Amino acid sequence: MATVTARRTGNGRQTDLLKQFHLSRNPFVDRTAEKTELDDVSLYIHSDLQGFKPSETTYLFFGRRGSGKTTIRMQMQRAYQEYNDAARASGKTRGHFVIDLSRPGHLTGCLRAFQDRICASDDNWDALFSESWTSADMVDCMLSYAATQLVDEVTDWHSVEGMDMLERIRADPRASRQFLLLAHLYAKTDARSLEFLRAKLLPARYTALQLGVAAGVATALSGGTAIASRNPEVARALSAPLDFVHGEVERTAPFITDHPRLCAALAGAAALGGSLAYRRYQRSRGLERAAALTSCIRVVKQQPDEQIASLLGALFSSHDSADTIRQLNIGVSAHQKLDLLSSLVRLLGFESVAVFGDCFDEVVLLDPVSYPGALKVFAREVCKNDLLNFGRLHFFFPDSRLSLDLNTDKTLKEARFDRHFVRDLQWSRHQLEELAERRFIAAQMAARRRAAEAAAGSPKAAMEERPLYTFTDLFKAIKIEDFSSYISKLSTPRELMLFMTELLARIEAHPDNQLSAQDMEIAVSKALEQAV
């Protein structure tokens, strides 16, 4: 392959800035944290978040799009992953069970099911959502994620951890009931997985003791009948009570003895009718109990009532109401639901439950442009102390508290923000400048590492071949002395990335001329226009 020579202008200055500064790619083209290819050196970490470790603290972050929320979330999730890996390696626990509500599609599916349940359309969704949504529905979204993940794990025959979890559940009758209810009421799974769980976790209809007693009674009756048939005296002794009853019936109700077949048919019909009526009554009560239990779960499409009623009939007494079953196994309030889930995952070998929620504005039914009130209601129901006080919750909201109407007296009393870690993400020009320089230096280091790995010589020697360029080397073509005055017009890292990309493009396009104030203004304007 022919060597690519640097493009130069008449005065010898290069139009290819990447080649000039020995970069393999533009370090400012990454718009989101998920897609960046740079390491942690390129990130600006706030002082109170440096050295983050999993704890019982609840974290709430508020900031505009592009203010660095997802970067912080990924750093926190990476810390949880490292902790979980170390815990599994030690063999003591499985670490923390992480519920990731930012996983694409999960919240959208939950809200679509909620929309169907409250019979809302896209036109009246904003109003009906504001009237109907509660913090319990929010926790139901968490339970749906947890149940789906756990069902997928314990139904995987090839998973050693999954089979161990299944055995732990089977060993605890209460956990078996709770897990079966969570799987049937919350999990997004197929019928075969639910059938597998019922086969493994449902208690047998008759215990071994009951079957043994029944066999003993049947053997005794058979033996007694055989003895009575061979001994006339025993037969007469056994038939005497029957003869007495027959005589009394013949004396008081001769119609029965005169028409025995008719009376037997009438008695059989009455018994059969009563039995059918009782079974129909029991089935109706079972369906009503199943409907009452599923009616409060509005974020998941439910299994048929017949299947839920059959499950409840196998797990609970007919005298246990839907409220009792819900109270003991699922929970009623947001905090109680999370407590019961936490007790289940601890039985499975985890230490606790940790929840992450981000990218809420990317959920279709929470889009602040189409539904301006939905995201505010959603944030308000999350910010309640009954939920936040559970701990290990990490929520990232795509706007300020003021814009989300979370600064009212009622909300402040319900949320008790003073008891939790709350941060409004705002960036000064000094922080943005440092972030830009970190990106620039990290990109050089990454390019050198790749070159060192490809080189036949020592990586250390390859790293020492070229010095690192500073941020001032990049912008020495700018004659504006107060470069910071233009960055001060930006407020988020994403606006900074757009601004820097536009500046580099203009420097490459006009290598002979220094950038003017107009060029800087245009770069700022384009960054603010695109970062919406």
XYZ file of C-alpha atoms in Angstrom:
532
model
C 0.000 0.000 0.000
C 1.425 3.382 -0.922
C 2.382 5.704 1.901
C -0.121 8.530 2.394
C 1.693 11.845 2.428
C 0.436 14.742 4.481
C -1.476 17.359 2.568
C 0.340 20.678 2.811
C -0.391 24.181 1.662
C 2.010 26.614 0.123
C 3.483 27.737 3.442
C 4.021 24.118 4.529
C 1.170 23.882 7.018
C -0.875 20.692 6.951
C -4.588 20.492 6.276
C -4.701 17.029 7.862
C -4.690 17.790 11.597
C -4.929 14.142 12.569
C -1.684 13.390 10.746
C -0.051 16.517 12.067
C -0.776 15.552 15.679
C -0.334 11.800 15.123
C -3.960 10.883 15.774
C -5.802 7.954 14.227
C -9.224 9.571 14.651
C -10.893 12.783 15.714
C -11.234 12.637 19.530
C -14.277 14.915 19.523
C -16.648 12.942 17.287
C -17.995 10.743 20.110
C -21.355 12.208 21.051
C -22.440 9.604 23.605
C -20.642 7.670 26.334
C -21.789 4.317 24.943
C -19.980 4.865 21.661
C -16.706 6.372 22.816
C -13.529 4.431 22.087
C -11.339 6.356 24.541
C -10.392 5.240 28.033
C -11.122 6.848 31.404
C -8.237 9.300 30.911
C -10.503 11.191 28.511
C -13.268 11.617 31.088
C -13.728 14.414 33.573
C -14.724 12.897 36.916
C -16.266 15.116 39.583
C -14.419 15.078 42.886
C -17.329 13.642 44.890
C -17.638 10.753 42.416
C -13.972 9.824 42.175
C -13.269 6.389 43.610
C -16.954 5.455 43.526
C -17.773 2.139 45.180
C -21.164 0.399 45.539
C -22.948 1.585 48.665
C -26.423 1.938 50.177
C -26.668 5.543 48.983
C -29.378 6.655 46.576
C -28.048 8.818 43.728
C -30.137 11.300 41.750
C -28.656 13.240 38.841
C -30.399 16.015 36.935
C -29.058 17.580 33.763
C -29.784 18.483 30.177
C -29.099 16.128 27.307
C -25.389 15.745 26.806
C -24.436 16.891 30.323
C -22.595 13.657 31.142
C -25.273 11.579 32.897
C -24.675 8.428 30.864
C -20.927 8.698 31.392
C -21.445 8.753 35.160
C -23.897 5.853 34.952
C -21.475 3.706 32.990
C -18.706 4.467 35.478
C -20.984 3.402 38.331
C -22.084 0.258 36.521
C -18.457 -0.578 35.812
C -17.732 -0.289 39.550
C -20.624 -2.651 40.299
C -19.392 -5.097 37.658
C -15.896 -5.100 39.121
C -17.314 -5.671 42.602
C -19.519 -8.517 41.363
C -16.616 -10.159 39.556
C -14.512 -10.038 42.721
C -17.403 -11.390 44.831
C -17.978 -14.308 42.448
C -14.258 -15.052 42.351
C -14.197 -15.250 46.153
C -17.070 -17.765 46.111
C -18.871 -16.026 48.982
C -21.672 -14.216 47.129
C -22.806 -13.356 43.623
C -22.440 -9.645 44.279
C -25.342 -7.276 43.688
C -28.325 -8.035 41.470
C -28.449 -5.091 39.048
C -31.725 -3.899 37.493
C -30.939 -1.783 34.437
C -34.034 0.188 33.434
C -32.024 1.977 30.754
C -31.840 -1.203 28.678
C -33.463 -0.310 25.328
C -37.057 -1.468 24.983
C -37.821 -2.400 28.581
C -39.520 0.790 29.781
C -41.169 1.263 26.399
C -42.774 -2.179 26.683
C -43.913 -1.496 30.247
C -45.463 1.850 29.335
C -47.205 0.398 26.271
C -48.769 -2.284 28.479
C -49.785 0.441 30.954
C -51.301 2.439 28.097
C -53.427 -0.546 27.058
C -54.500 -1.217 30.647
C -55.808 2.323 31.240
C -57.345 2.395 27.725
C -55.358 5.460 26.666
C -54.504 6.567 23.154
C -51.544 8.625 21.998
C -53.797 11.686 21.918
C -54.902 11.553 25.580
C -51.850 9.727 26.955
C -50.370 12.783 28.656
C -53.510 13.488 30.696
C -54.386 9.886 31.610
C -50.789 9.056 32.500
C -50.661 12.000 34.877
C -53.819 10.787 36.604
C -52.962 7.078 36.807
C -49.202 6.559 37.180
C -47.858 5.814 40.684
C -44.557 4.877 42.272
C -45.879 1.317 42.667
C -46.129 1.097 38.866
C -42.527 2.243 38.660
C -41.449 -0.535 41.016
C -43.494 -3.005 38.960
C -41.242 -2.105 36.006
C -38.273 -3.066 38.183
C -39.934 -6.324 39.229
C -40.644 -7.133 35.583
C -36.972 -6.706 34.689
C -35.832 -8.764 37.688
C -38.346 -11.560 37.104
C -37.452 -11.788 33.416
C -33.723 -12.013 34.127
C -34.142 -14.587 36.916
C -36.484 -16.779 34.860
C -34.053 -16.744 31.955
C -31.274 -17.777 34.321
C -32.995 -20.610 36.223
C -34.491 -22.148 33.070
C -31.082 -22.416 31.390
C -29.910 -26.006 31.836
C -26.384 -25.052 30.780
C -26.006 -22.407 33.503
C -24.366 -23.700 36.676
C -25.476 -20.604 38.575
C -29.010 -20.979 37.266
C -29.309 -24.584 38.426
C -27.916 -23.623 41.828
C -30.519 -20.848 42.121
C -33.281 -23.281 41.165
C -32.241 -25.723 43.896
C -32.178 -22.927 46.453
C -35.711 -21.934 45.478
C -36.975 -25.524 45.621
C -35.566 -25.936 49.127
C -37.676 -23.044 50.457
C -41.484 -23.420 50.047
C -42.110 -19.708 50.598
C -39.487 -18.736 48.031
C -41.034 -21.220 45.586
C -44.429 -19.539 45.933
C -42.933 -16.066 45.593
C -40.848 -16.970 42.564
C -43.723 -18.689 40.782
C -45.911 -15.628 41.329
C -43.212 -13.255 40.076
C -42.604 -15.434 37.025
C -46.286 -15.653 36.059
C -47.231 -12.063 36.918
C -44.146 -10.091 35.871
C -41.751 -12.059 33.670
C -41.666 -11.494 29.924
C -41.078 -15.092 28.915
C -42.602 -17.959 26.955
C -45.099 -20.612 27.978
C -42.520 -23.391 27.943
C -40.402 -21.665 30.595
C -43.437 -21.181 32.844
C -44.419 -24.829 32.373
C -40.884 -25.865 33.341
C -41.057 -23.781 36.517
C -44.429 -25.216 37.498
C -43.130 -28.742 37.037
C -40.092 -28.008 39.212
C -41.549 -25.801 41.927
C -45.228 -26.700 42.381
C -45.794 -28.924 45.429
C -47.058 -32.457 44.773
C -50.826 -32.874 45.170
C -50.378 -35.720 47.655
C -47.435 -36.251 49.973
C -45.730 -39.613 50.455
C -47.350 -39.955 53.913
C -50.831 -39.387 52.522
C -50.285 -41.939 49.778
C -48.971 -44.451 52.351
C -52.008 -44.000 54.632
C -54.392 -44.378 51.681
C -52.660 -47.573 50.610
C -52.876 -48.944 54.164
C -56.596 -48.207 54.439
C -57.279 -49.809 51.058
C -55.341 -52.896 52.065
C -57.241 -53.160 55.365
C -60.619 -52.891 53.634
C -59.683 -55.485 51.049
C -58.443 -57.847 53.731
C -61.561 -57.337 55.874
C -63.847 -58.027 52.934
C -61.980 -61.230 52.122
C -62.205 -62.425 55.733
C -65.899 -61.579 56.002
C -66.734 -63.466 52.816
C -65.138 -66.674 54.184
C -66.537 -66.503 57.751
C -70.381 -66.611 57.996
C -70.399 -65.383 61.596
C -68.353 -62.291 60.740
C -70.549 -61.670 57.690
C -73.694 -61.813 59.842
C -72.160 -59.455 62.401
C -71.267 -56.944 59.704
C -74.603 -57.189 57.893
C -76.704 -56.751 61.032
C -76.444 -52.917 61.079
C -77.274 -52.801 57.385
C -80.332 -54.983 57.865
C -81.507 -52.758 60.697
C -81.168 -49.632 58.539
C -83.000 -51.309 55.664
C -85.873 -52.245 57.964
C -86.227 -48.729 59.307
C -86.222 -47.262 55.784
C -88.844 -49.801 54.651
C -91.048 -48.866 57.641
C -90.750 -45.078 57.396
C -90.200 -44.546 53.637
C -91.573 -47.524 51.710
C -91.336 -45.601 48.424
C -87.537 -45.945 48.529
C -87.596 -49.708 48.944
C -90.422 -50.105 46.399
C -88.517 -48.110 43.721
C -84.836 -48.497 44.549
C -83.502 -47.796 41.040
C -85.457 -44.609 40.632
C -84.414 -43.356 44.036
C -80.803 -44.236 43.322
C -80.956 -42.328 40.025
C -82.480 -39.285 41.719
C -79.881 -39.360 44.470
C -77.072 -39.689 41.933
C -78.430 -36.803 39.864
C -78.716 -34.624 42.945
C -75.178 -35.466 44.038
C -73.821 -34.835 40.544
C -75.679 -31.519 40.256
C -74.459 -30.395 43.642
C -70.930 -31.374 42.778
C -71.024 -29.482 39.464
C -72.545 -26.413 41.128
C -69.861 -26.454 43.820
C -67.075 -26.821 41.258
C -68.528 -23.977 39.212
C -68.706 -21.831 42.325
C -65.101 -22.661 43.232
C -63.933 -21.932 39.684
C -65.748 -18.600 39.689
C -64.148 -17.665 42.995
C -60.744 -18.710 41.689
C -61.097 -16.567 38.572
C -62.241 -13.609 40.664
C -59.233 -14.005 42.950
C -56.892 -14.235 39.971
C -58.425 -11.128 38.371
C -58.142 -9.216 41.645
C -54.480 -10.169 41.958
C -53.548 -9.183 38.387
C -55.638 -6.011 38.255
C -53.049 -4.025 40.229
C -50.188 -4.985 37.872
C -50.552 -2.664 34.917
C -47.120 -2.623 33.269
C -47.034 -6.238 32.042
C -49.395 -8.111 29.757
C -50.869 -10.769 32.041
C -51.281 -14.498 31.548
C -54.888 -15.775 31.134
C -56.940 -15.688 34.346
C -57.521 -19.447 34.100
C -53.782 -20.125 34.296
C -53.274 -17.724 37.217
C -56.298 -19.214 39.036
C -54.927 -22.724 38.589
C -51.551 -21.609 39.960
C -53.144 -19.919 42.975
C -55.267 -22.998 43.668
C -52.136 -25.150 43.772
C -50.150 -22.735 45.949
C -52.684 -21.313 48.407
C -55.795 -22.247 50.330
C -59.131 -21.180 48.914
C -59.577 -19.041 52.032
C -56.526 -16.864 51.166
C -57.740 -13.685 49.498
C -55.933 -11.835 46.724
C -54.991 -9.071 49.184
C -53.411 -11.596 51.542
C -51.430 -13.241 48.731
C -50.256 -9.870 47.452
C -49.288 -8.656 50.925
C -47.217 -11.731 51.777
C -45.550 -12.520 48.452
C -45.456 -9.467 46.170
C -45.966 -6.377 48.286
C -48.306 -3.412 48.164
C -46.200 -0.277 48.600
C -43.114 0.516 46.545
C -40.734 -0.064 49.458
C -42.397 -3.341 50.472
C -42.160 -4.718 46.929
C -38.454 -3.974 46.807
C -37.947 -5.475 50.278
C -39.579 -8.752 49.236
C -37.549 -8.834 46.019
C -34.374 -8.168 48.005
C -35.106 -11.052 50.368
C -35.565 -13.371 47.380
C -32.308 -12.387 45.658
C -30.419 -12.760 48.945
C -31.717 -16.318 49.136
C -30.337 -16.840 45.617
C -26.847 -15.779 46.723
C -26.836 -12.056 45.925
C -26.104 -9.352 48.458
C -28.779 -6.835 47.500
C -30.671 -5.178 44.667
C -29.217 -2.189 42.785
C -31.286 -0.175 40.294
C -30.106 2.054 37.438
C -32.427 4.302 35.436
C -31.314 6.528 32.573
C -32.283 7.747 29.087
C -35.900 8.314 30.128
C -36.392 10.976 27.460
C -35.569 8.367 24.804
C -38.623 6.321 25.793
C -41.325 7.072 23.235
C -44.123 7.678 25.730
C -41.918 9.919 27.904
C -40.724 12.141 25.067
C -40.887 15.685 26.514
C -41.640 17.137 23.096
C -44.675 14.948 22.371
C -45.831 14.542 25.983
C -44.553 17.472 28.064
C -46.294 16.370 31.258
C -45.476 12.645 31.234
C -41.779 12.952 32.111
C -42.582 15.355 34.961
C -45.076 12.906 36.480
C -42.642 10.040 35.977
C -39.865 11.927 37.795
C -42.225 13.020 40.570
C -43.284 9.437 41.330
C -39.660 8.295 41.433
C -38.687 11.118 43.794
C -40.631 9.885 46.812
C -38.854 8.994 50.004
C -40.751 5.702 50.344
C -38.961 4.559 47.204
C -35.686 6.476 47.484
C -35.082 5.353 51.062
C -34.641 1.751 49.870
C -31.073 2.567 48.810
C -28.808 1.545 45.926
C -30.965 3.467 43.460
C -29.244 5.426 40.696
C -31.525 7.629 38.575
C -30.513 10.088 35.864
C -33.131 12.599 34.713
C -32.798 14.525 31.429
C -33.473 18.002 32.789
C -33.083 20.190 35.859
C -35.213 19.839 38.958
C -36.767 23.209 38.245
C -37.793 22.206 34.712
C -39.262 18.926 36.017
C -41.337 20.749 38.660
C -39.512 18.992 41.491
C -38.850 22.138 43.524
C -42.370 22.530 44.909
C -42.892 22.322 48.674
C -44.964 19.155 48.360
C -42.352 17.377 46.257
C -39.489 18.454 48.509
C -41.314 17.051 51.541
C -42.126 13.780 49.766
C -38.665 13.309 48.270
C -36.448 14.365 51.206
C -33.588 15.192 48.850
C -31.477 16.124 51.881
C -31.201 12.425 52.770
C -29.814 11.353 49.387
C -27.029 12.244 46.961
C -28.550 14.769 44.549
C -26.526 16.507 41.852
C -27.556 19.061 39.232
C -24.994 18.599 36.456
C -23.706 22.006 35.428
C -20.388 22.654 33.697
C -18.156 25.689 33.970
C -15.824 26.816 31.188
C -12.834 25.575 33.196
C -14.287 22.068 33.414
C -15.145 22.039 29.712
C -11.642 23.204 28.786
C -10.104 20.472 30.900
C -12.424 17.894 29.375
C -11.460 18.962 25.845
C -7.767 18.735 26.666
C -8.245 15.331 28.299
C -9.883 14.118 25.108
C -7.051 15.456 22.983
C -4.295 13.893 25.076
C -6.164 10.570 25.525
C -6.557 10.264 21.760
C -2.791 10.691 21.296
C -2.068 8.083 23.954
C -4.522 5.635 22.385
C -2.932 6.089 18.956
C 0.516 5.502 20.419
C -0.559 2.349 22.204
C -1.912 0.938 18.958
C 1.293 1.905 17.163
C 3.395 0.312 19.916
C 1.403 -2.921 19.729
C 1.867 -3.038 15.973
C 5.569 -2.196 16.152
C 8.111 -4.958 16.327
C 10.214 -3.096 18.882
C 9.585 -2.392 22.520
C 6.252 -0.702 23.278
C 7.986 1.550 25.763
C 10.428 2.727 23.147
C 7.611 3.358 20.705
C 5.794 5.422 23.325
C 8.879 7.589 23.855
C 9.443 8.339 20.190
C 7.112 11.319 19.970
C 6.215 13.929 22.592
C 2.621 14.621 23.516
C 1.102 17.745 22.020
C -0.617 20.125 24.396
C -3.953 21.780 23.885
C -2.256 25.089 23.067
C -0.419 23.404 20.177
C -3.758 22.523 18.654
C -5.130 26.071 18.762
C -2.075 28.180 18.150
C -3.692 29.170 14.846
C -6.442 30.995 16.729
C -5.583 34.653 17.208
C -8.403 35.281 19.682
C -6.654 35.641 23.015
C -9.637 34.906 25.189
C -10.466 31.462 23.839
C -12.334 30.677 27.064
C -14.919 33.355 26.381
C -16.371 31.209 23.594
C -16.341 27.993 25.592
C -18.159 29.834 28.378
C -21.148 30.075 26.044
C -21.414 26.261 26.140
C -22.968 24.381 29.043
C -22.628 20.635 28.321
C -19.899 18.252 27.137
C -21.951 17.369 24.062
C -22.046 21.013 23.004
C -18.293 21.089 23.549
C -17.772 18.067 21.279
C -19.834 19.686 18.518
C -17.987 22.964 18.973
C -14.560 21.325 18.795
C -15.500 19.261 15.743
C -16.576 22.396 13.896
C -13.387 24.227 14.907
C -11.145 21.423 13.657
C -13.017 21.347 10.372
C -12.491 25.101 9.940
C -8.795 24.873 10.833
C -8.328 22.145 8.224
C -10.279 24.107 5.622
C -8.245 27.301 6.138
C -4.721 26.321 7.244
C -3.184 29.550 5.891
C -5.436 31.864 7.856
C -5.995 32.211 11.554
C -9.511 31.667 12.811
C -11.503 34.805 13.316
C -14.077 35.745 15.900
C -16.743 35.051 13.292
C -15.511 31.480 12.897
C -15.726 30.966 16.640
C -19.225 32.417 16.766
C -20.355 30.133 13.942
C -18.903 27.090 15.746
C -20.715 28.037 18.955
C -23.993 28.607 17.106
C -23.814 25.258 15.320
C -23.034 23.459 18.581
C -26.015 25.031 20.341
C -28.326 24.285 17.407
C -27.396 20.617 17.154
C -27.278 19.808 20.867
C -31.028 19.749 21.465
